[in-house]
Amino acid sequence: MHKALRPVLTAGVLAGLLAGCATTAPAHDGAPTAAAAAITPPGTAIASAHSLATEAGLEMIRRGGNAFDAAVAVSSTLSVVEPISSGLGGGGFFLLHDADSGRDVFIDARETAPASATPEAYLDADGGLDRDRATNGPWSAGIPGLPAALVHLAREYGELPLSTSLAPAIRIAREGFPVYERLERGYARRSAVMERYRGTREVFLADGDPPQVGETLRQPDLARTLELIAAQGFDGFYRGDVGQALIASVAEEGGRWTVDDLAGYEVRLREPIGFDYRGWHVVTAPPPSSGGVALAQMLQILGGWDLAAMEEPDRIHLVVEAMRRAYRDRTIYLGDPDFVDMPLALLTDPAYAAGLRATIHPDRATPSDLLSGQPVPLEDDETTHFSIIDGEGNRVSATQTVNLLYGSGLVAPGTGVLLNNEMDDFALKPGTPNAFGVMGFAANAVEPGKRMLSSMTPTFIESDDKVAILGAPGGSRIITEVLVGILGFDAGLDAQQVAALPRYHHQWLPDVISAEAGALSPSTVKTLEAMGHTVNAGEDTWGNLQAVAWDKRSGELSGGTDPRNPVGEAAVLPESTTNP
Ligand code: DON
């Protein structure tokens, strides 16, 4: 099953690599000193995209739990209150720092392709990509990973039983929560697909009409499924009544999942990617996320310059050129490490980054290999990130998703579980862009049991002075959102300022700089265009970054929640208020 993937180096990259060998590595050594690592934060900070989830996490700390118990509570509550973004029917990545051992661990709870998922299954009669199958209903769904992650987190790292850490989610699912604007708007965009399915209608049209702001959304079946997980762990979701109901529902809608697909699901523990950037040590997501590799490339390219000393157009030009190069490598090389051999050591090597840096012209855009027309319309209200640090110094950076708005739109009747549409993250038809306009080839081709490539990039950064934890939704734009966030922390901004930073993005193809309104000044846009860039300034906002930070010198804990999302909350709980 394992496919050897040979690195494809273009002449230009190779020349750059060689040139890079002669240049020096980034100027700073980022490893924080042992003395700085020994102290602990004065409490807990949690930032998430919904205040009910942040509060659920704080409740676990008050009950004597740690950051990992809080993560179970936040994750499961987000699964209830943000069905638009993530849920038990989806997957996610959990980056942990265990203060006792000092170890960083990456829990990969990405969905897997069911046995029925062959490339042919996603082609239409003319051999084109069947976009309906790729993004709607049973064929678009991978085998969920999030429930297995919750069970693993609680068992291996938590101090509280699942019955405690899942209690807020169970309560909110049963009693309901107030519908907010993003939920109503997302439902309106997705209703035609969602209302195809009996189980989905039972949840979202329970009162006869679509969810509206101010109404209470109750999900009693989801509460029952959560209770089964609390009582039976893995088997409560992947075997027994819930497992059978998922298989039956997929079959009822024309898809095919097996008992083995579900019972055989396993989280994978992976070594995070680590590298240094200007005095920061960055710990981030390895494959099957593309985020860490891309971040390592971009920041190590940029580490060769003093960005702060530059005029805005020059700075943006260089950051965009770094983005362009990292996204090209993402497209060609990256996939599920259990299925493909990737040249990871090379791709994340400072010498490789130096080589890429040498290929960047200081004031001319490098045209991407192919020019395509317009950027793809952005789906931006899905996926969710949360960041936690507790009083012992444990850290969690977690991004979880059902992929596009309300995932596949399919709720398995009787379970409350809305299935993801993560299969679209595979290169279902090699070379054909997915919903985020990114494409892939052999490394990310679909195969039974394989994990689809992701952009989710839960990240820690640490210097002698500071720890920051951040991440975001935004599809292929997640990685550049995290990059802009790290550059913000490096420039001295606090967590709230970082969450609010205006965003810009380039993903190799299409060969366009996308920018939120106000992110680039008109004169910067003009200069970038004169350098040969195509700039789409004034796009709608995107993303939903959640960050916490701990200043090791002053002891200050802080959080930042994205102002683009009014229902998020960043909160700090001082140590003295916990009650173990
Ligand atoms: O894993 C990924 O990269 C995507 N499924 C994430 C989707 C996402 O962020 C949607 N967001 N706005």
Coordinates of C-alpha atoms and ligand atoms in Angstrom, one line a residue:
M1 CA 0.0 0.0 0.0
H2 CA 2.9 2.3 0.7
K3 CA 3.8 4.5 -2.3
A4 CA 7.2 5.8 -2.7
L5 CA 7.1 9.4 -3.7
R6 CA 10.1 10.6 -5.4
P7 CA 11.0 14.3 -4.8
V8 CA 10.6 16.4 -7.9
L9 CA 13.1 19.2 -7.7
T10 CA 13.0 21.8 -10.5
A11 CA 16.2 23.1 -11.8
G12 CA 15.5 26.5 -10.1
V13 CA 14.8 24.9 -6.7
L14 CA 17.9 22.8 -7.0
A15 CA 20.0 25.9 -7.9
G16 CA 18.5 27.6 -5.0
L17 CA 19.3 24.7 -2.7
L18 CA 22.9 24.8 -3.7
A19 CA 23.0 28.5 -3.3
G20 CA 21.4 28.1 0.1
C21 CA 24.2 25.8 1.3
A22 CA 26.6 28.8 1.1
T23 CA 24.4 31.1 3.1
T24 CA 24.1 31.2 6.9
A25 CA 21.3 29.8 8.9
P26 CA 18.7 32.1 10.6
A27 CA 20.4 34.5 13.0
H28 CA 18.8 33.4 16.2
D29 CA 18.8 30.2 18.1
G30 CA 15.2 29.8 19.3
A31 CA 15.5 27.2 22.0
P32 CA 14.2 28.6 25.3
T33 CA 16.6 28.2 28.2
A34 CA 16.0 25.6 30.9
A35 CA 15.6 28.2 33.6
A36 CA 12.8 29.9 31.6
A37 CA 11.0 26.6 31.1
A38 CA 10.9 25.7 34.9
I39 CA 8.3 28.3 35.9
T40 CA 4.6 27.8 35.5
P41 CA 1.6 30.1 34.5
P42 CA -0.4 31.7 37.3
G43 CA -3.7 30.1 36.1
T44 CA -5.5 28.9 33.0
A45 CA -6.3 30.7 29.8
I46 CA -8.7 29.4 27.2
A47 CA -9.7 30.9 23.8
S48 CA -12.3 29.2 21.7
A49 CA -14.9 30.2 19.0
H50 CA -17.9 29.9 21.4
S51 CA -18.2 31.2 24.9
L52 CA -20.1 28.1 26.0
A53 CA -17.1 26.0 25.0
T54 CA -14.6 28.3 26.8
E55 CA -16.8 28.2 29.9
A56 CA -17.1 24.4 29.7
G57 CA -13.3 24.2 29.7
L58 CA -13.0 26.5 32.7
E59 CA -15.6 24.4 34.6
M60 CA -13.2 21.4 34.3
I61 CA -10.3 23.4 35.8
R62 CA -12.5 24.5 38.7
R63 CA -13.4 20.8 39.2
G64 CA -9.7 19.9 39.6
G65 CA -9.0 18.9 36.0
N66 CA -6.1 19.9 33.8
A67 CA -5.8 21.5 30.3
F68 CA -6.5 18.1 28.7
D69 CA -9.8 17.6 30.6
A70 CA -10.6 21.2 29.6
A71 CA -9.8 20.3 26.0
V72 CA -12.2 17.4 26.1
A73 CA -14.9 19.7 27.4
V74 CA -14.2 22.5 24.9
S75 CA -14.0 20.1 22.0
S76 CA -17.2 18.3 22.8
T77 CA -19.1 21.5 23.5
L78 CA -17.9 23.0 20.2
S79 CA -19.2 19.8 18.6
V80 CA -22.6 20.7 20.0
V81 CA -22.8 24.4 19.6
E82 CA -20.9 24.8 16.3
P83 CA -22.4 22.0 14.0
I84 CA -21.4 24.3 11.2
S85 CA -17.8 23.9 12.0
S86 CA -16.9 20.6 13.7
G87 CA -18.4 17.7 15.5
L88 CA -18.4 14.0 16.5
G89 CA -18.9 13.2 12.8
G90 CA -15.7 14.9 11.9
G91 CA -12.0 14.9 12.9
G92 CA -9.2 17.1 14.2
F93 CA -5.7 17.5 15.4
F94 CA -4.7 18.0 19.0
L95 CA -1.2 19.3 19.7
L96 CA -0.3 18.8 23.4
H97 CA 2.5 19.9 25.7
D98 CA 2.6 17.7 28.8
A99 CA 4.3 19.7 31.5
D100 CA 5.3 16.7 33.6
S101 CA 7.4 15.0 30.9
G102 CA 8.1 18.2 28.9
R103 CA 7.0 16.3 25.8
D104 CA 5.0 17.6 22.8
V105 CA 2.6 15.1 21.3
F106 CA 0.4 15.4 18.2
I107 CA -2.8 13.4 18.3
D108 CA -3.9 12.8 14.7
A109 CA -7.7 12.3 14.7
R110 CA -8.1 12.9 11.0
E111 CA -10.9 11.0 9.2
T112 CA -9.9 8.0 7.1
A113 CA -11.3 6.9 3.7
P114 CA -13.7 4.0 4.0
A115 CA -12.9 0.8 2.2
S116 CA -15.4 1.8 -0.5
A117 CA -13.5 5.0 -1.4
T118 CA -11.8 4.3 -4.7
P119 CA -10.9 7.1 -7.1
E120 CA -13.5 5.8 -9.6
A121 CA -16.2 6.3 -7.0
Y122 CA -15.8 10.1 -7.3
L123 CA -15.9 10.4 -11.1
D124 CA -18.9 11.2 -13.1
A125 CA -19.9 9.5 -16.4
D126 CA -17.6 11.7 -18.4
G127 CA -14.6 11.0 -16.1
G128 CA -14.8 14.4 -14.4
L129 CA -14.9 15.0 -10.7
D130 CA -18.4 14.4 -9.3
R131 CA -18.5 17.5 -7.2
D132 CA -21.8 16.5 -5.6
R133 CA -20.4 13.2 -4.3
A134 CA -17.2 15.0 -3.2
T135 CA -18.9 17.5 -1.0
N136 CA -22.5 16.4 -0.2
G137 CA -23.9 13.3 1.4
P138 CA -22.5 9.9 2.3
W139 CA -19.7 9.6 -0.2
S140 CA -18.2 12.9 0.9
A141 CA -17.8 11.6 4.5
G142 CA -14.7 10.0 5.9
I143 CA -14.7 7.8 9.0
P144 CA -14.9 10.2 11.9
G145 CA -11.9 10.6 14.2
L146 CA -13.0 13.1 16.8
P147 CA -14.8 10.7 19.2
A148 CA -11.6 8.5 19.3
A149 CA -9.6 11.6 20.1
L150 CA -11.8 12.6 23.1
V151 CA -11.5 9.1 24.5
H152 CA -7.7 9.0 24.0
L153 CA -7.2 12.5 25.5
A154 CA -9.3 11.7 28.6
R155 CA -7.7 8.3 29.2
E156 CA -4.1 9.1 28.6
Y157 CA -3.8 12.7 29.8
G158 CA -6.9 13.8 31.8
E159 CA -7.5 13.6 35.5
L160 CA -11.3 13.5 35.2
P161 CA -13.6 10.8 33.9
L162 CA -15.2 11.3 30.5
S163 CA -18.6 11.4 32.3
T164 CA -17.4 14.7 33.9
S165 CA -15.6 16.2 30.9
L166 CA -18.4 15.4 28.5
A167 CA -21.1 16.6 31.0
P168 CA -21.3 20.2 29.7
A169 CA -21.7 19.0 26.1
I170 CA -24.3 16.5 27.1
R171 CA -26.2 19.2 29.1
I172 CA -26.1 21.7 26.3
A173 CA -27.1 19.2 23.6
R174 CA -30.1 18.2 25.7
E175 CA -31.2 21.6 27.0
G176 CA -30.2 23.5 23.8
F177 CA -28.4 26.8 23.2
P178 CA -29.3 30.0 21.4
V179 CA -28.9 30.0 17.7
Y180 CA -26.5 32.8 16.5
E181 CA -26.1 34.6 13.3
R182 CA -23.3 32.5 11.8
L183 CA -25.4 29.3 12.3
E184 CA -28.5 30.8 10.7
R185 CA -26.6 32.2 7.7
G186 CA -24.6 29.0 7.2
Y187 CA -27.8 26.9 7.3
A188 CA -29.4 29.1 4.7
R189 CA -26.5 28.5 2.4
R190 CA -26.5 24.7 2.9
S191 CA -30.2 24.0 3.4
A192 CA -30.9 22.5 0.0
V193 CA -28.4 19.7 0.6
M194 CA -29.2 19.3 4.3
E195 CA -32.9 18.9 3.7
R196 CA -32.3 16.0 1.4
Y197 CA -31.7 13.9 4.5
R198 CA -34.3 12.6 6.9
G199 CA -31.9 12.6 9.9
T200 CA -30.8 16.2 9.2
R201 CA -34.4 17.4 8.9
E202 CA -35.2 15.8 12.3
V203 CA -32.5 18.0 14.0
F204 CA -32.6 21.3 12.1
L205 CA -36.3 21.4 11.2
A206 CA -37.5 20.0 14.5
D207 CA -39.8 23.0 15.1
G208 CA -40.9 23.1 11.4
D209 CA -38.5 25.8 10.2
P210 CA -34.8 26.4 9.8
P211 CA -32.8 27.6 12.8
Q212 CA -33.2 31.3 13.5
V213 CA -31.3 33.7 15.7
G214 CA -32.7 33.6 19.2
E215 CA -34.3 30.2 18.9
T216 CA -33.0 27.3 21.0
L217 CA -31.4 24.4 19.2
R218 CA -31.8 21.2 21.1
Q219 CA -30.1 17.9 20.0
P220 CA -31.4 15.1 22.3
D221 CA -30.0 12.3 20.0
L222 CA -26.6 13.9 20.1
A223 CA -26.8 14.1 23.9
R224 CA -27.5 10.3 24.0
T225 CA -24.6 9.6 21.7
L226 CA -22.3 11.6 24.0
E227 CA -23.6 9.7 27.0
L228 CA -22.8 6.4 25.2
I229 CA -19.2 7.7 24.7
A230 CA -19.0 8.8 28.3
A231 CA -20.2 5.3 29.5
Q232 CA -18.5 3.0 26.9
G233 CA -15.6 5.0 25.5
F234 CA -14.6 4.1 21.9
D235 CA -17.2 1.4 21.6
G236 CA -20.0 3.8 22.5
F237 CA -19.4 5.5 19.1
Y238 CA -17.6 3.1 16.8
R239 CA -19.5 -0.1 17.8
G240 CA -23.0 -1.0 19.0
D241 CA -26.1 1.1 18.3
V242 CA -24.3 4.3 17.2
G243 CA -21.9 2.5 14.8
Q244 CA -24.8 0.5 13.4
A245 CA -26.9 3.6 12.9
L246 CA -24.0 5.4 11.1
I247 CA -23.6 2.4 8.7
A248 CA -27.3 2.2 8.1
S249 CA -27.7 5.9 7.4
V250 CA -24.8 5.9 4.9
A251 CA -26.3 2.9 3.2
E252 CA -29.8 4.4 3.2
E253 CA -28.4 7.4 1.2
G254 CA -26.5 5.2 -1.3
G255 CA -23.0 5.0 0.3
R256 CA -21.1 2.2 1.9
W257 CA -19.4 2.0 5.3
T258 CA -18.5 -1.3 7.0
V259 CA -18.3 -2.5 10.6
D260 CA -14.5 -2.7 10.0
D261 CA -14.2 0.8 8.7
L262 CA -15.6 2.1 12.1
A263 CA -14.2 -0.5 14.5
G264 CA -10.8 -0.2 12.9
Y265 CA -10.4 3.5 13.3
E266 CA -7.4 4.6 15.4
V267 CA -5.9 7.9 16.3
R268 CA -2.3 8.2 15.4
L269 CA 0.4 9.7 17.6
R270 CA 2.8 11.7 15.5
E271 CA 6.0 13.6 16.2
P272 CA 5.3 17.3 15.8
I273 CA 7.4 19.4 13.5
G274 CA 9.8 21.7 15.4
F275 CA 12.1 24.5 14.1
D276 CA 13.4 27.9 15.1
Y277 CA 12.5 31.3 13.9
R278 CA 14.1 34.5 15.3
G279 CA 14.3 33.4 18.9
W280 CA 11.1 31.4 18.9
H281 CA 10.9 27.6 19.0
V282 CA 7.9 26.6 16.9
V283 CA 6.1 23.3 17.5
T284 CA 3.4 22.5 15.0
A285 CA 1.4 20.0 12.9
P286 CA 3.1 17.2 10.9
P287 CA 1.5 15.4 8.0
P288 CA -1.2 14.5 7.3
S289 CA -1.4 18.2 8.0
S290 CA 0.5 20.3 5.4
G291 CA 0.5 23.2 7.9
G292 CA 3.7 22.5 9.8
V293 CA 5.8 21.7 6.7
A294 CA 4.6 24.9 5.1
L295 CA 5.1 27.0 8.2
A296 CA 8.7 25.6 8.6
Q297 CA 9.4 26.5 5.0
M298 CA 7.9 30.0 5.1
L299 CA 9.3 31.1 8.4
Q300 CA 12.8 29.7 7.7
I301 CA 12.7 31.5 4.3
L302 CA 11.6 34.7 6.1
G303 CA 14.1 34.2 9.0
G304 CA 16.8 35.4 6.6
W305 CA 15.4 38.9 6.5
D306 CA 14.6 41.6 9.0
L307 CA 11.0 42.1 8.0
A308 CA 10.3 44.7 10.6
A309 CA 12.9 47.0 9.1
M310 CA 11.3 46.9 5.6
E311 CA 8.7 49.1 3.9
E312 CA 5.3 47.4 3.8
P313 CA 5.3 46.5 0.0
D314 CA 8.7 44.8 0.3
R315 CA 7.7 42.9 3.4
I316 CA 4.4 41.7 1.9
H317 CA 6.2 40.8 -1.4
L318 CA 8.7 38.5 0.4
V319 CA 6.0 36.9 2.6
V320 CA 3.9 36.2 -0.4
E321 CA 6.9 34.7 -2.3
A322 CA 7.5 32.4 0.7
M323 CA 3.8 31.4 0.7
R324 CA 3.9 30.7 -3.0
R325 CA 6.9 28.3 -2.6
A326 CA 5.5 26.5 0.4
Y327 CA 2.1 25.9 -1.2
R328 CA 3.8 24.5 -4.3
D329 CA 5.6 21.9 -2.3
R330 CA 2.4 21.1 -0.4
T331 CA 0.7 20.3 -3.7
I332 CA 3.4 18.1 -5.0
Y333 CA 4.8 16.2 -2.0
L334 CA 2.4 16.0 1.0
G335 CA -0.1 13.3 2.0
D336 CA -0.8 10.7 4.7
P337 CA 2.6 9.5 6.2
D338 CA 1.1 6.0 6.6
F339 CA 0.8 5.8 2.8
V340 CA 3.4 8.0 1.2
D341 CA 7.1 8.6 1.7
M342 CA 7.8 12.3 1.9
P343 CA 11.1 14.1 1.9
L344 CA 10.2 15.8 5.2
A345 CA 13.7 16.2 6.5
L346 CA 14.6 18.0 3.3
L347 CA 11.5 20.1 3.1
T348 CA 11.9 21.4 6.6
D349 CA 15.7 21.9 6.5
P350 CA 16.9 25.4 7.0
A351 CA 19.3 24.9 4.1
Y352 CA 16.4 24.0 1.8
A353 CA 14.6 27.2 3.0
A354 CA 17.8 29.2 2.3
G355 CA 17.8 27.7 -1.2
L356 CA 14.2 28.8 -1.7
R357 CA 15.0 32.2 -0.3
A358 CA 17.7 32.6 -2.9
T359 CA 15.2 32.0 -5.7
I360 CA 13.1 35.1 -4.6
H361 CA 13.7 38.2 -6.6
P362 CA 13.7 41.2 -4.2
D363 CA 11.3 43.3 -6.3
R364 CA 9.8 41.0 -8.9
A365 CA 7.0 38.5 -8.4
T366 CA 7.9 34.9 -9.5
P367 CA 5.0 33.8 -11.7
S368 CA 3.5 30.5 -10.5
D369 CA 4.0 27.7 -13.0
L370 CA 0.5 28.1 -14.4
L371 CA -1.7 31.1 -14.2
S372 CA -5.4 30.4 -13.6
G373 CA -8.1 33.0 -13.6
Q374 CA -10.1 33.9 -10.5
P375 CA -9.7 32.8 -6.9
V376 CA -12.2 30.3 -5.8
P377 CA -15.2 31.6 -3.7
L378 CA -14.3 31.1 -0.1
E379 CA -16.2 29.0 2.4
D380 CA -15.1 30.5 5.6
D381 CA -17.4 29.8 8.5
E382 CA -16.4 26.2 9.2
T383 CA -13.8 24.4 11.3
T384 CA -12.8 25.7 14.7
H385 CA -9.7 26.1 16.8
F386 CA -9.2 26.4 20.5
S387 CA -6.1 27.1 22.6
I388 CA -5.5 26.3 26.3
I389 CA -2.7 26.7 28.8
D390 CA -3.1 25.7 32.5
G391 CA -1.5 26.5 35.8
E392 CA 0.9 23.5 35.5
G393 CA 2.1 24.6 32.1
N394 CA 0.2 22.0 30.1
R395 CA -0.8 23.3 26.7
V396 CA -3.4 22.3 24.1
S397 CA -3.7 23.7 20.5
A398 CA -6.5 21.9 18.7
T399 CA -8.2 22.4 15.4
Q400 CA -11.2 20.3 14.5
T401 CA -13.6 20.2 11.6
V402 CA -16.4 18.7 9.5
N403 CA -14.8 20.5 6.5
L404 CA -17.3 22.7 4.7
L405 CA -20.4 24.4 6.2
Y406 CA -22.3 21.7 8.1
G407 CA -20.0 19.0 6.5
S408 CA -21.8 16.6 4.3
G409 CA -25.2 17.8 5.4
L410 CA -26.1 14.3 6.5
V411 CA -27.1 13.5 10.1
A412 CA -27.4 9.8 10.8
P413 CA -31.0 9.4 12.1
G414 CA -31.2 8.7 15.8
T415 CA -27.6 9.7 16.5
G416 CA -27.5 13.5 16.2
V417 CA -24.2 13.0 14.4
L418 CA -23.6 15.2 11.4
L419 CA -21.1 13.5 9.1
N420 CA -18.2 15.5 7.6
N421 CA -17.4 16.0 4.0
E422 CA -13.6 15.7 4.4
M423 CA -13.2 13.4 1.4
D424 CA -13.0 16.6 -0.7
D425 CA -9.6 17.2 0.9
F426 CA -8.2 14.3 -1.1
A427 CA -7.0 15.0 -4.6
L428 CA -10.0 13.0 -5.7
K429 CA -9.2 13.7 -9.3
P430 CA -5.5 14.5 -9.4
G431 CA -4.8 18.0 -10.7
T432 CA -8.4 19.2 -10.2
P433 CA -8.7 21.8 -7.5
N434 CA -10.9 21.1 -4.5
A435 CA -13.4 23.4 -2.7
F436 CA -10.4 25.5 -1.5
G437 CA -8.9 25.8 -4.9
V438 CA -5.9 23.6 -3.9
M439 CA -5.0 20.5 -5.8
G440 CA -2.8 17.5 -5.3
F441 CA -1.4 14.5 -7.1
A442 CA -0.3 11.0 -6.1
A443 CA 0.7 11.8 -2.5
N444 CA -2.9 12.9 -1.7
A445 CA -4.8 10.5 -4.0
V446 CA -7.7 8.7 -2.3
E447 CA -7.2 5.1 -1.0
P448 CA -9.1 3.0 1.5
G449 CA -7.9 3.7 5.0
K450 CA -5.9 6.7 4.1
R451 CA -6.1 10.2 5.7
M452 CA -6.7 13.2 3.5
L453 CA -4.2 16.0 3.5
S454 CA -5.2 18.9 5.8
S455 CA -4.2 22.5 6.3
M456 CA -5.1 22.6 10.0
T457 CA -2.1 24.0 11.8
P458 CA -2.4 23.9 15.6
T459 CA 0.8 25.5 16.9
F460 CA 2.8 26.5 19.9
I461 CA 5.6 29.1 19.8
E462 CA 8.0 29.7 22.7
S463 CA 10.8 32.1 23.4
D464 CA 12.7 32.9 26.5
D465 CA 10.0 35.4 27.4
K466 CA 6.8 34.0 26.1
V467 CA 4.6 31.0 25.2
A468 CA 1.8 31.5 22.6
I469 CA -0.7 28.9 21.4
L470 CA -2.6 29.6 18.2
G471 CA -4.5 28.2 15.3
A472 CA -7.5 28.9 13.1
P473 CA -10.0 27.6 10.5
G474 CA -10.0 28.8 6.9
G475 CA -9.3 25.8 4.7
S476 CA -6.1 26.3 2.7
R477 CA -5.8 29.8 4.2
I478 CA -5.3 28.4 7.7
I479 CA -1.6 28.1 7.2
T480 CA -1.1 31.7 6.2
E481 CA -3.4 32.9 8.9
V482 CA -1.1 31.1 11.5
L483 CA 1.9 32.5 9.7
V484 CA 0.6 36.1 9.9
G485 CA -0.2 35.4 13.6
I486 CA 3.3 34.3 14.4
L487 CA 4.8 37.3 12.6
G488 CA 2.4 39.4 14.8
F489 CA 3.7 37.8 18.0
D490 CA 7.2 38.3 16.8
A491 CA 6.5 42.0 16.2
G492 CA 5.4 42.3 19.8
L493 CA 1.6 42.2 19.4
D494 CA -0.5 40.6 22.2
A495 CA -2.9 37.7 21.7
Q496 CA -5.9 39.9 21.0
Q497 CA -4.1 42.0 18.5
V498 CA -2.8 38.9 16.8
A499 CA -6.4 37.5 16.5
A500 CA -7.5 40.8 15.0
L501 CA -4.7 41.2 12.5
P502 CA -5.8 41.8 8.8
R503 CA -5.0 38.8 6.6
Y504 CA -3.5 38.2 3.2
H505 CA -2.8 34.9 1.4
H506 CA -1.2 33.3 -1.6
Q507 CA -1.4 29.6 -2.3
W508 CA 0.8 29.2 -5.5
L509 CA -2.3 28.5 -7.6
P510 CA -4.3 30.5 -8.4
D511 CA -1.5 33.1 -8.8
V512 CA -3.2 35.8 -6.8
I513 CA -2.7 37.6 -3.5
S514 CA -6.0 37.5 -1.6
A515 CA -6.3 40.2 1.0
E516 CA -9.0 41.3 3.4
A517 CA -10.3 44.8 3.0
G518 CA -7.8 47.1 4.7
A519 CA -5.0 44.5 5.0
L520 CA -2.9 46.2 2.3
S521 CA -2.8 49.9 1.8
P522 CA -3.7 51.2 -1.7
S523 CA -0.1 52.3 -2.3
T524 CA 1.2 48.8 -1.2
V525 CA -1.3 47.2 -3.7
K526 CA 0.1 49.5 -6.4
T527 CA 3.7 48.6 -5.7
L528 CA 2.9 44.9 -5.5
E529 CA 1.2 45.1 -8.9
A530 CA 4.2 46.9 -10.3
M531 CA 6.3 44.0 -9.1
G532 CA 4.2 41.7 -11.1
H533 CA 1.7 40.4 -8.5
T534 CA -2.0 40.1 -9.1
V535 CA -3.7 41.4 -6.0
N536 CA -7.3 40.9 -5.0
A537 CA -7.5 43.5 -2.3
G538 CA -10.8 44.0 -0.5
E539 CA -12.0 40.3 -0.2
D540 CA -14.4 39.4 2.5
T541 CA -12.8 38.6 5.9
W542 CA -11.9 35.1 6.7
G543 CA -10.7 32.9 9.5
N544 CA -11.4 32.7 13.2
L545 CA -8.1 32.7 15.1
Q546 CA -8.0 31.8 18.8
A547 CA -4.8 32.4 20.8
V548 CA -3.6 32.4 24.4
A549 CA -0.3 33.7 25.6
W550 CA 1.8 33.6 28.7
D551 CA 4.5 36.1 29.4
K552 CA 7.0 34.2 31.4
R553 CA 8.7 37.3 32.8
S554 CA 5.7 39.3 34.0
G555 CA 3.6 36.2 34.7
E556 CA 0.7 37.7 32.7
L557 CA -1.7 35.3 31.0
S558 CA -3.9 36.6 28.2
G559 CA -6.2 35.4 25.4
G560 CA -7.3 36.6 22.0
T561 CA -10.5 35.7 20.2
D562 CA -11.1 36.7 16.6
P563 CA -13.3 39.8 16.5
R564 CA -14.7 38.5 13.2
N565 CA -16.7 36.0 15.3
P566 CA -18.8 37.7 17.9
V567 CA -19.7 34.5 19.9
G568 CA -16.1 33.6 20.7
E569 CA -14.5 34.0 24.1
A570 CA -11.0 34.2 25.5
A571 CA -10.9 34.0 29.3
V572 CA -8.3 33.8 32.0
L573 CA -8.9 31.9 35.3
P574 CA -6.4 32.8 38.0
E575 CA -4.9 29.8 39.9
S576 CA -6.5 31.0 43.2
T577 CA -10.0 30.4 41.9
T578 CA -9.5 26.7 41.1
N579 CA -10.8 24.1 43.6
P580 CA -9.1 20.8 43.2
Ligands
DON1 O1 -8.5 20.0 7.0 C1 -8.5 20.9 6.3 O2 -7.6 21.6 5.8 C2 -9.9 21.5 5.9 N1 -10.9 20.4 5.9 C3 -10.3 22.5 6.8 C4 -11.6 23.2 6.5 C5 -11.8 24.6 6.9 O3 -11.0 25.1 7.6 C6 -13.0 25.2 6.5 N2 -13.0 26.6 6.8 N3 -13.1 27.6 6.9

